[in-house]
Amino acid sequence: MTETKTDVIAGVPRQLFINGQWTAAADGRDFGVENPATGTELCRIADGGAADSARAVEAAVAAQATWARTPPRVRGEILRRAHELMVERTDDLALLMTLEMGKPLAEARGEVAYAAEFFRWFSEEAVRIDGGMTTTPDGRNRIMVMRQPVGPCMLITPWNFPLAMGTRKIGPAVAAGCTMVLKPAPQTPLSSLALAALLQEAVLPDGVLNVVTTTRAGEVVEPALRGGSIRKLSFTGSTAVGRLLLSQCSDTVIRTSMELGGNAPFIVFEDADLDAAVDGATTAKMRNMGEACTAANRLYVHRSVADEFAERLASRMAALTVGPGTSEGVQVGPLIDAAAKQKVTALVEDAVAKGAKVVAAGTAPQDAGHFYPPTVLSQVSGDSDMLTTEIFGPVAPVIAFDDEDEVIRLANDTDWGLVGYVYTRDVDRALDVSERLEVGMVGLNTGLVSNPAAPFGGVKQSGLGREGGRVGIEEFLEYKYIATPVRDRPAS
Ligand code: NAP
């Protein structure tokens, strides 16, 4: 049953979750969580520091050996129960997420379903961790290969998908038999605390998951990475922070998964189904108010259809209702904070100063919330900052191109390589362009690629490793090879 806003906030623990206990920060500090639609404080929660991080790591290390020996079926059943609890509580979890993050309730419900699905997917993967046995080519030795959990993990998540970025890491870590410390983003810690409470209810043993909410990321994370007990870092966030964390991991040679930023090209060829392309662009641009690593950042449209595409996309985007995510009928919520709004504003001003035309701009409430109107720009000059920066807002720059080689060159001319979108009805072109794009994922005639059953991740500076799919659990497993001689060895 859906509770009220006040009930939902009141129902969330406000403390750190360490070794199965809810506890205040050692130094008693706390911090406020803001509602981006109103700029008001929702509640205050524990602000963990270095001492709390040390306790959380200690708990994860202490729980590791027993957890690694827990039968895979038991680990899978915990995840399955957690999936069921999430689905049962969709409305409350969605409301909580909307309050702290801003996305419209309908999108928040979609994220709960998506996030819960990672638990179901990895509950099924827990019992399929394989190994193998073979003999060496000369027949003299056996090669036995087994898989073991990598060990205690540090998980760091961003604010834009507060539940899904958590379950996409916790799911495979639990399935693989790893213990973990989760540090969520300070803008959206409540979803992670609610998730921890739910996993506790699903009978996850003490110490397997520890959550340290904090505004002092460096104090919490760096000593843990340098301490020698954490064996794996799984990070989702910006490329700049990812780079810093990679360097911190190098001293103790920690395994890393890095899900970093993107600068997605969205390519519409002259033979594309323009209705489908406009639909796809609206999804790829406007999902999560444009605050997605997969957001279409540069829309390259063949010159023969560029004006028509820009007009049609503009009328779709400008018609969207912007407002508080909790209000009926709202399709676009606020940006996460004042800095995010300022960044988008500056990027649009820069593009317009360099010659871009505003095809249409929607309207947005002018109150304390961090709202930005959906905006389509055309004739965007190649030196505009928004073509080399993640816009992370509801702004679509349309750039006309003339031929396939040119658009591939433009699309690949970036340090990022997370996802690219291609709209064409020509099968040969579709496959050829998909192969030539330097990205980890391609949306071919679709504006949405995320799926728990698919390997999500990027190339170049968009990251290392994949989350989800069959490979998602691999990131949390080591190979162990055992060599033993065959008893009656053939003569060499
Ligand atoms: P961010 O600033 O990099 O922060 C991500 C997380 O890292 C937050 O929890 C943050 O906490 C923490 N962090 C920052 N500095 C740290 C440090 N020195 N040591 C340890 N942790 C630190 O990114 P964001 O603004 O939250 O998220 C947006 C970015 O995430 C975008 O670039 C987006 O593309 C990317 N993203 C990628 C994917 C993907 O799957 N590839 C998915 C979603 C988002 P603090 O805020 O307290 O510093």
Coordinates of C-alpha atoms and ligand atoms in Angstrom, one line a residue:
M1 CA 0.0 0.0 0.0
T2 CA 1.3 3.5 -0.8
E3 CA 2.1 5.5 2.2
T4 CA 2.3 9.2 2.5
K5 CA 5.5 11.2 1.8
T6 CA 6.0 11.6 5.6
D7 CA 5.4 7.9 6.3
V8 CA 7.9 6.9 3.6
I9 CA 10.6 9.1 4.9
A10 CA 9.9 8.1 8.5
G11 CA 10.1 4.4 7.6
V12 CA 13.7 4.7 6.4
P13 CA 16.6 4.0 8.8
R14 CA 18.8 7.1 9.1
Q15 CA 22.0 5.4 10.4
L16 CA 24.9 3.6 9.1
F17 CA 24.5 -0.2 8.5
I18 CA 27.5 -2.0 9.9
N19 CA 27.6 -5.7 10.7
G20 CA 23.8 -6.0 10.8
Q21 CA 23.4 -3.1 13.2
W22 CA 22.1 0.4 12.6
T23 CA 24.5 2.8 14.2
A24 CA 25.4 6.5 14.4
A25 CA 28.6 7.9 12.9
A26 CA 31.5 7.5 15.5
D27 CA 31.9 11.3 15.6
G28 CA 28.2 11.9 15.8
R29 CA 28.0 13.9 12.5
D30 CA 25.0 13.9 10.3
F31 CA 23.9 15.6 7.1
G32 CA 20.7 16.7 5.4
V33 CA 19.1 15.1 2.4
E34 CA 17.4 17.6 0.0
N35 CA 14.2 17.2 -2.1
P36 CA 15.4 18.7 -5.4
A37 CA 11.8 19.6 -6.4
T38 CA 11.5 22.0 -3.4
G39 CA 15.0 22.7 -2.2
T40 CA 13.9 21.7 1.3
E41 CA 15.4 19.1 3.7
L42 CA 13.7 15.7 3.8
C43 CA 15.6 14.4 6.8
R44 CA 19.1 14.2 8.3
I45 CA 21.1 11.0 8.3
A46 CA 24.4 9.7 9.7
D47 CA 27.5 11.1 8.1
G48 CA 30.1 8.4 8.3
G49 CA 33.9 9.1 8.6
A50 CA 37.1 7.2 8.5
A51 CA 36.4 5.3 11.8
D52 CA 33.1 4.1 10.5
S53 CA 34.7 3.0 7.2
A54 CA 37.2 1.0 9.1
R55 CA 34.5 -0.7 11.1
A56 CA 32.5 -1.5 8.0
V57 CA 35.6 -3.0 6.2
E58 CA 36.3 -5.0 9.3
A59 CA 32.8 -6.4 9.3
A60 CA 33.0 -7.3 5.7
V61 CA 36.4 -9.0 6.1
A62 CA 35.1 -11.0 9.2
A63 CA 32.1 -12.2 7.3
Q64 CA 33.9 -13.1 4.1
A65 CA 35.1 -16.7 4.7
T66 CA 31.7 -18.0 6.1
W67 CA 29.8 -16.2 3.3
A68 CA 32.0 -17.7 0.6
R69 CA 31.1 -21.2 1.9
T70 CA 27.4 -20.5 2.1
P71 CA 25.6 -22.7 -0.4
P72 CA 24.9 -20.9 -3.7
R73 CA 21.3 -21.9 -3.5
V74 CA 21.0 -20.1 -0.1
R75 CA 22.7 -17.0 -1.6
G76 CA 20.3 -17.2 -4.6
E77 CA 17.2 -17.5 -2.3
I78 CA 18.1 -14.4 -0.4
L79 CA 18.3 -12.5 -3.6
R80 CA 15.0 -14.0 -4.8
R81 CA 13.3 -12.9 -1.5
A82 CA 14.8 -9.5 -1.9
H83 CA 13.4 -9.3 -5.4
E84 CA 9.9 -10.2 -4.2
L85 CA 10.1 -7.6 -1.4
M86 CA 11.1 -4.9 -3.8
V87 CA 8.3 -5.7 -6.2
E88 CA 5.8 -5.8 -3.3
R89 CA 7.0 -2.4 -2.1
T90 CA 7.3 -0.8 -5.5
D91 CA 5.1 2.2 -4.7
D92 CA 6.9 3.1 -1.4
L93 CA 10.4 2.6 -2.9
A94 CA 9.4 4.7 -5.9
L95 CA 8.0 7.5 -3.8
L96 CA 11.2 7.6 -1.7
M97 CA 13.3 7.7 -4.8
T98 CA 11.3 10.5 -6.3
L99 CA 11.5 12.5 -3.1
E100 CA 15.3 12.4 -2.9
M101 CA 16.2 12.3 -6.5
G102 CA 13.4 14.1 -8.4
K103 CA 12.4 11.7 -11.2
P104 CA 8.7 11.4 -11.9
L105 CA 6.9 8.6 -10.1
A106 CA 6.2 6.6 -13.2
E107 CA 10.0 6.6 -14.0
A108 CA 10.7 5.7 -10.4
R109 CA 8.4 2.7 -10.5
G110 CA 10.1 1.7 -13.7
E111 CA 13.5 1.9 -11.9
V112 CA 12.2 -0.2 -9.0
A113 CA 11.2 -2.9 -11.5
Y114 CA 14.6 -2.7 -13.3
A115 CA 16.5 -2.7 -10.0
A116 CA 14.6 -5.6 -8.6
E117 CA 15.3 -7.6 -11.8
F118 CA 19.0 -7.5 -11.0
F119 CA 18.3 -9.5 -7.8
R120 CA 16.2 -12.0 -9.7
W121 CA 18.7 -12.3 -12.5
F122 CA 21.6 -12.9 -10.1
S123 CA 19.6 -15.2 -7.9
E124 CA 19.5 -17.4 -11.0
E125 CA 23.2 -16.9 -11.7
A126 CA 24.3 -17.8 -8.1
V127 CA 23.7 -21.5 -8.8
R128 CA 25.4 -21.5 -12.3
I129 CA 29.0 -20.6 -11.2
D130 CA 31.0 -23.1 -13.2
G131 CA 34.4 -24.7 -13.4
G132 CA 36.0 -27.4 -15.4
M133 CA 38.5 -30.2 -15.6
T134 CA 40.6 -31.3 -18.5
T135 CA 44.0 -32.8 -19.2
T136 CA 47.0 -31.1 -20.6
P137 CA 47.7 -31.7 -24.3
D138 CA 50.5 -34.2 -23.5
G139 CA 48.1 -36.2 -21.3
R140 CA 50.4 -36.0 -18.2
N141 CA 48.6 -33.6 -16.0
R142 CA 45.1 -32.6 -15.0
I143 CA 43.9 -29.0 -15.1
M144 CA 41.1 -28.3 -12.7
V145 CA 39.6 -24.9 -12.7
M146 CA 37.3 -23.5 -10.0
R147 CA 35.7 -20.1 -9.4
Q148 CA 35.9 -18.4 -6.0
P149 CA 34.6 -15.0 -4.8
V150 CA 37.1 -12.2 -5.2
G151 CA 36.7 -11.2 -1.6
P152 CA 35.5 -8.1 0.3
C153 CA 34.3 -5.4 -2.1
M154 CA 33.9 -1.6 -2.0
L155 CA 30.8 -0.5 -4.0
I156 CA 30.4 3.2 -4.9
T157 CA 27.2 4.4 -6.6
P158 CA 26.0 7.7 -8.1
W159 CA 22.8 9.6 -7.5
N160 CA 21.1 9.3 -10.8
F161 CA 19.7 5.7 -10.5
P162 CA 19.8 5.3 -6.7
L163 CA 18.3 1.8 -6.6
A164 CA 19.4 0.2 -9.8
M165 CA 23.1 1.2 -9.5
G166 CA 23.0 -0.5 -6.1
T167 CA 21.3 -3.7 -7.0
R168 CA 23.4 -4.0 -10.2
K169 CA 26.5 -4.4 -7.9
I170 CA 25.0 -6.0 -4.7
G171 CA 23.2 -8.7 -6.8
P172 CA 26.3 -10.2 -8.4
A173 CA 28.4 -9.7 -5.3
V174 CA 25.9 -11.6 -3.1
A175 CA 25.5 -14.3 -5.8
A176 CA 29.3 -14.7 -6.1
G177 CA 29.8 -15.0 -2.3
C178 CA 31.5 -11.6 -1.8
T179 CA 31.0 -9.3 1.2
M180 CA 30.8 -5.6 0.7
V181 CA 30.8 -2.0 1.8
L182 CA 28.4 0.3 -0.1
K183 CA 29.0 4.0 -0.2
P184 CA 26.0 5.6 -1.9
A185 CA 26.0 9.2 -3.3
P186 CA 25.1 11.8 -0.6
Q187 CA 22.3 13.3 -2.7
T188 CA 20.3 10.0 -2.6
P189 CA 21.4 7.8 0.3
L190 CA 17.8 7.0 1.5
S191 CA 17.2 4.5 -1.3
S192 CA 20.4 2.6 -0.3
L193 CA 19.4 2.5 3.3
A194 CA 15.9 1.2 2.4
L195 CA 17.6 -1.4 0.3
A196 CA 19.8 -2.5 3.2
A197 CA 16.8 -2.8 5.5
L198 CA 15.1 -4.9 2.8
L199 CA 18.1 -7.2 2.4
Q200 CA 18.2 -7.6 6.2
E201 CA 14.6 -8.7 6.1
A202 CA 15.5 -11.1 3.3
V203 CA 17.9 -12.6 5.9
L204 CA 21.2 -11.5 4.4
P205 CA 23.7 -12.5 7.2
D206 CA 25.3 -9.7 9.3
G207 CA 28.4 -8.2 7.8
V208 CA 27.8 -9.3 4.2
L209 CA 26.4 -5.8 3.2
N210 CA 27.5 -2.7 5.1
V211 CA 26.4 0.8 4.1
V212 CA 28.3 3.9 5.0
T213 CA 26.4 7.1 4.0
T214 CA 28.7 10.1 4.0
T215 CA 29.6 13.6 2.7
R216 CA 33.2 12.7 3.3
A217 CA 33.8 10.3 0.3
G218 CA 37.6 10.6 0.4
E219 CA 37.9 9.8 4.1
V220 CA 35.6 6.8 3.8
V221 CA 37.0 5.3 0.6
E222 CA 40.7 6.0 0.3
P223 CA 41.9 4.4 3.5
A224 CA 39.7 1.4 2.7
L225 CA 41.3 1.0 -0.7
R226 CA 44.8 1.5 0.6
G227 CA 44.2 -0.7 3.7
G228 CA 44.9 -4.0 1.9
S229 CA 41.7 -6.0 2.8
I230 CA 39.4 -4.7 0.1
R231 CA 40.0 -6.9 -3.0
K232 CA 37.6 -5.3 -5.5
L233 CA 36.2 -1.9 -6.3
S234 CA 33.1 -1.6 -8.3
F235 CA 32.5 2.1 -9.1
T236 CA 29.8 3.9 -11.1
G237 CA 30.2 7.6 -11.5
S238 CA 32.1 10.2 -13.5
T239 CA 35.3 9.5 -15.4
A240 CA 37.2 12.0 -13.4
V241 CA 36.5 10.3 -10.1
G242 CA 37.0 6.9 -11.7
R243 CA 40.4 7.9 -12.8
L244 CA 41.3 9.0 -9.3
L245 CA 40.0 5.8 -7.7
L246 CA 41.9 3.7 -10.3
S247 CA 45.1 5.3 -9.1
Q248 CA 44.2 4.7 -5.5
C249 CA 43.6 1.0 -6.3
S250 CA 47.0 0.6 -8.0
D251 CA 49.0 0.5 -4.7
T252 CA 47.3 -2.6 -3.4
V253 CA 46.5 -4.0 -6.9
I254 CA 42.7 -4.0 -6.4
R255 CA 40.5 -5.4 -9.1
T256 CA 38.2 -2.8 -10.5
S257 CA 35.0 -2.4 -12.5
M258 CA 34.4 1.1 -13.7
E259 CA 31.1 2.2 -15.1
L260 CA 31.9 5.8 -16.1
G261 CA 30.6 8.7 -18.1
G262 CA 29.3 8.8 -21.7
N263 CA 28.9 11.1 -24.6
A264 CA 26.4 9.1 -26.7
P265 CA 26.0 9.8 -30.4
F266 CA 22.5 9.3 -31.7
I267 CA 22.7 8.8 -35.5
V268 CA 19.6 9.2 -37.8
F269 CA 20.2 8.2 -41.4
E270 CA 18.1 9.5 -44.3
D271 CA 16.4 6.1 -44.7
A272 CA 15.3 5.9 -41.0
D273 CA 11.7 5.6 -39.9
L274 CA 11.5 9.2 -38.7
D275 CA 8.6 8.5 -36.3
A276 CA 10.6 5.8 -34.6
A277 CA 13.7 7.9 -34.5
V278 CA 11.8 10.8 -32.8
D279 CA 10.4 8.4 -30.3
G280 CA 13.8 6.8 -29.7
A281 CA 15.5 10.2 -29.3
T282 CA 12.8 11.4 -26.8
T283 CA 13.5 8.3 -24.7
A284 CA 17.3 8.4 -25.1
K285 CA 17.3 12.1 -24.2
M286 CA 14.6 12.5 -21.7
R287 CA 14.8 9.4 -19.6
N288 CA 15.7 10.5 -16.1
M289 CA 15.6 14.2 -17.2
G290 CA 18.6 13.6 -19.3
E291 CA 20.6 12.7 -16.2
A292 CA 21.7 9.3 -17.5
C293 CA 25.1 8.0 -18.6
T294 CA 23.3 6.6 -21.7
A295 CA 21.6 9.9 -22.6
A296 CA 21.8 10.9 -26.2
N297 CA 24.4 13.7 -26.0
R298 CA 25.0 14.5 -29.7
L299 CA 22.2 13.9 -32.2
Y300 CA 23.7 13.6 -35.7
V301 CA 20.9 13.7 -38.3
H302 CA 21.3 13.4 -42.1
R303 CA 21.1 16.8 -43.6
S304 CA 18.1 15.9 -45.8
V305 CA 15.9 15.2 -42.7
A306 CA 17.7 17.2 -40.0
D307 CA 15.3 20.2 -40.0
E308 CA 12.2 18.0 -40.0
F309 CA 13.7 15.8 -37.2
A310 CA 14.6 18.8 -35.1
E311 CA 11.1 20.3 -35.5
R312 CA 9.4 17.1 -34.6
L313 CA 11.6 16.3 -31.6
A314 CA 11.2 19.9 -30.4
S315 CA 7.4 19.7 -30.5
R316 CA 7.5 16.4 -28.6
M317 CA 10.0 17.7 -26.0
A318 CA 8.4 21.1 -25.5
A319 CA 5.0 19.4 -24.8
L320 CA 6.3 17.4 -21.9
T321 CA 5.1 18.5 -18.4
V322 CA 7.8 19.6 -16.1
G323 CA 7.3 19.8 -12.4
P324 CA 7.7 17.9 -9.1
G325 CA 8.0 14.2 -9.7
T326 CA 5.4 13.5 -7.2
S327 CA 2.7 15.5 -9.0
E328 CA 0.1 13.8 -11.2
G329 CA 0.9 14.0 -14.9
V330 CA 4.5 15.3 -14.5
Q331 CA 6.8 13.7 -17.1
V332 CA 10.1 15.7 -16.4
G333 CA 11.3 16.3 -12.8
P334 CA 13.9 18.7 -11.5
L335 CA 17.7 18.3 -12.0
I336 CA 19.5 17.0 -9.0
D337 CA 20.8 20.3 -7.6
A338 CA 21.6 23.9 -8.3
A339 CA 25.0 23.1 -9.7
A340 CA 23.5 20.7 -12.2
K341 CA 21.1 23.4 -13.4
Q342 CA 23.8 26.0 -13.6
K343 CA 26.0 23.6 -15.7
V344 CA 23.2 22.9 -18.2
T345 CA 22.4 26.7 -18.4
A346 CA 26.0 27.5 -19.2
L347 CA 26.3 24.8 -21.9
V348 CA 23.2 26.1 -23.7
E349 CA 24.5 29.7 -23.4
D350 CA 27.8 28.6 -24.9
A351 CA 26.2 26.8 -27.8
V352 CA 23.9 29.7 -28.6
A353 CA 26.8 32.2 -28.4
K354 CA 28.6 29.9 -31.0
G355 CA 25.6 30.1 -33.4
A356 CA 23.1 27.4 -32.3
K357 CA 19.4 28.1 -32.8
V358 CA 16.8 27.3 -30.2
V359 CA 14.2 25.3 -32.1
A360 CA 11.9 25.1 -29.2
A361 CA 12.1 25.3 -25.4
G362 CA 9.5 24.0 -23.1
T363 CA 8.5 25.6 -19.9
A364 CA 9.6 24.8 -16.4
P365 CA 8.5 26.0 -13.0
Q366 CA 10.5 29.0 -11.8
D367 CA 10.5 28.2 -8.1
A368 CA 13.0 26.8 -5.6
G369 CA 13.2 23.4 -7.4
H370 CA 16.1 22.9 -9.9
F371 CA 13.9 22.7 -13.0
Y372 CA 15.2 23.1 -16.6
P373 CA 12.9 23.3 -19.7
P374 CA 13.3 20.6 -22.3
T375 CA 15.2 22.3 -25.1
V376 CA 16.2 21.4 -28.7
L377 CA 19.0 23.2 -30.4
S378 CA 19.9 23.0 -34.1
Q379 CA 22.9 24.2 -36.1
V380 CA 25.1 23.5 -33.1
S381 CA 28.7 24.4 -33.9
G382 CA 31.4 21.7 -33.6
D383 CA 33.3 23.7 -31.0
S384 CA 30.4 23.9 -28.6
D385 CA 31.2 22.7 -25.1
M386 CA 28.1 20.5 -25.0
L387 CA 29.5 18.2 -27.7
T388 CA 32.5 17.3 -25.5
T389 CA 30.7 17.4 -22.1
E390 CA 28.0 15.2 -20.6
I391 CA 25.0 17.6 -20.7
F392 CA 23.2 15.6 -18.0
G393 CA 20.0 17.6 -18.6
P394 CA 17.0 17.8 -21.0
V395 CA 18.8 19.5 -23.9
A396 CA 19.2 17.9 -27.3
P397 CA 21.7 19.4 -29.8
V398 CA 21.0 18.4 -33.4
I399 CA 23.9 18.4 -35.8
A400 CA 23.5 17.8 -39.6
F401 CA 25.8 15.4 -41.4
D402 CA 26.3 14.5 -45.1
D403 CA 27.7 11.0 -45.3
E404 CA 28.4 7.8 -43.4
D405 CA 32.1 8.1 -43.0
E406 CA 31.8 11.6 -41.8
V407 CA 29.3 10.7 -39.1
I408 CA 31.3 7.7 -37.9
R409 CA 34.3 10.0 -37.6
L410 CA 32.3 12.6 -35.6
A411 CA 30.7 9.9 -33.4
N412 CA 34.0 8.3 -32.5
D413 CA 35.8 11.7 -32.0
T414 CA 35.5 11.5 -28.2
D415 CA 37.4 10.0 -25.2
W416 CA 34.1 8.2 -24.2
G417 CA 32.6 5.1 -25.6
L418 CA 29.6 3.9 -23.6
V419 CA 26.7 3.7 -26.0
G420 CA 25.7 4.8 -29.5
Y421 CA 22.2 4.9 -31.2
V422 CA 21.7 4.2 -34.8
Y423 CA 18.5 4.6 -36.8
T424 CA 18.4 3.2 -40.3
R425 CA 16.2 0.6 -42.3
D426 CA 19.3 -0.6 -44.3
V427 CA 20.4 -3.9 -42.6
D428 CA 24.0 -3.8 -44.1
R429 CA 24.4 -0.2 -43.0
A430 CA 23.0 -1.0 -39.5
L431 CA 25.5 -3.8 -38.9
D432 CA 28.4 -2.0 -40.5
V433 CA 27.9 1.2 -38.5
S434 CA 27.3 -0.8 -35.3
E435 CA 30.7 -2.5 -35.8
R436 CA 32.5 0.8 -36.5
L437 CA 31.2 2.7 -33.5
E438 CA 33.7 2.7 -30.7
V439 CA 31.2 1.9 -27.9
G440 CA 30.3 -0.9 -25.6
M441 CA 26.6 -0.9 -26.5
V442 CA 24.5 0.1 -29.5
G443 CA 20.9 0.9 -29.6
L444 CA 19.8 -0.2 -33.1
N445 CA 16.5 1.4 -33.9
T446 CA 15.8 1.8 -30.2
G447 CA 16.5 4.5 -27.6
L448 CA 16.9 2.2 -24.7
V449 CA 19.6 -0.4 -24.1
S450 CA 19.6 -1.1 -20.4
N451 CA 18.5 -4.6 -19.4
P452 CA 19.6 -6.8 -16.5
A453 CA 20.2 -9.7 -18.9
A454 CA 22.6 -7.8 -21.1
P455 CA 26.2 -6.8 -20.5
F456 CA 26.2 -3.1 -19.7
G457 CA 29.4 -1.1 -20.0
G458 CA 31.7 1.0 -22.1
V459 CA 35.0 1.2 -23.9
K460 CA 37.7 3.9 -23.9
Q461 CA 37.2 6.3 -20.9
S462 CA 33.7 5.1 -20.3
G463 CA 35.0 2.2 -18.2
L464 CA 36.3 -1.2 -17.6
G465 CA 34.2 -4.4 -17.2
R466 CA 30.5 -5.1 -17.6
E467 CA 27.5 -5.2 -15.3
G468 CA 24.5 -7.5 -15.8
G469 CA 24.1 -10.3 -18.2
R470 CA 26.1 -13.6 -18.0
V471 CA 29.3 -11.7 -17.4
G472 CA 28.1 -9.5 -14.5
I473 CA 28.9 -12.2 -11.9
E474 CA 32.4 -12.8 -13.5
E475 CA 33.5 -9.4 -12.2
F476 CA 33.2 -10.7 -8.6
L477 CA 34.8 -14.1 -9.2
E478 CA 38.4 -15.3 -9.5
Y479 CA 39.7 -18.3 -11.3
K480 CA 41.6 -20.9 -9.4
Y481 CA 43.5 -23.5 -11.3
I482 CA 44.7 -26.7 -9.6
A483 CA 47.3 -28.8 -11.3
T484 CA 47.7 -32.4 -10.5
P485 CA 49.5 -35.3 -12.4
V486 CA 47.6 -38.1 -14.0
R487 CA 48.5 -41.3 -12.1
D488 CA 49.5 -43.4 -15.1
R489 CA 51.2 -40.7 -17.1
P490 CA 52.1 -41.5 -20.7
A491 CA 55.9 -41.4 -21.3
S492 CA 57.1 -38.1 -22.5
Ligands
NAP1 P1 30.6 11.3 -9.3 O1 30.7 12.7 -8.9 O2 31.7 10.7 -10.0 O3 30.2 10.5 -8.0 C1 29.9 9.1 -8.0 C2 30.2 8.6 -6.6 O4 31.5 8.7 -6.4 C3 29.4 9.3 -5.5 O5 29.0 8.4 -4.6 C4 30.5 10.2 -5.0 O6 30.3 10.7 -3.7 C5 31.7 9.3 -5.1 N1 33.0 10.0 -5.1 C6 33.3 11.2 -5.5 N2 34.6 11.5 -5.2 C7 35.1 10.5 -4.6 C8 36.3 10.2 -4.0 N3 37.4 11.1 -4.1 N4 36.5 9.0 -3.4 C9 35.5 8.2 -3.3 N5 34.3 8.3 -3.8 C10 34.1 9.5 -4.5 O7 29.3 11.1 -10.3 P2 27.8 11.5 -10.0 O8 27.7 13.0 -10.3 O9 27.3 11.0 -8.8 O10 27.1 10.7 -11.2 C11 27.1 11.1 -12.5 C12 28.2 10.4 -13.3 O11 28.0 9.0 -13.2 C13 28.0 10.7 -14.8 O12 29.3 10.9 -15.3 C14 27.4 9.5 -15.4 O13 27.7 9.3 -16.7 C15 28.0 8.4 -14.5 N6 27.2 7.2 -14.6 C16 27.7 6.1 -15.2 C17 26.9 5.0 -15.3 C18 27.4 3.8 -16.1 O14 26.8 2.7 -15.9 N7 28.4 3.9 -16.9 C19 25.7 4.9 -14.7 C20 25.2 6.0 -14.0 C21 26.0 7.2 -14.0 P3 30.4 12.3 -3.4 O15 29.3 12.9 -4.2 O16 30.2 12.4 -2.0 O17 31.7 12.8 -3.8

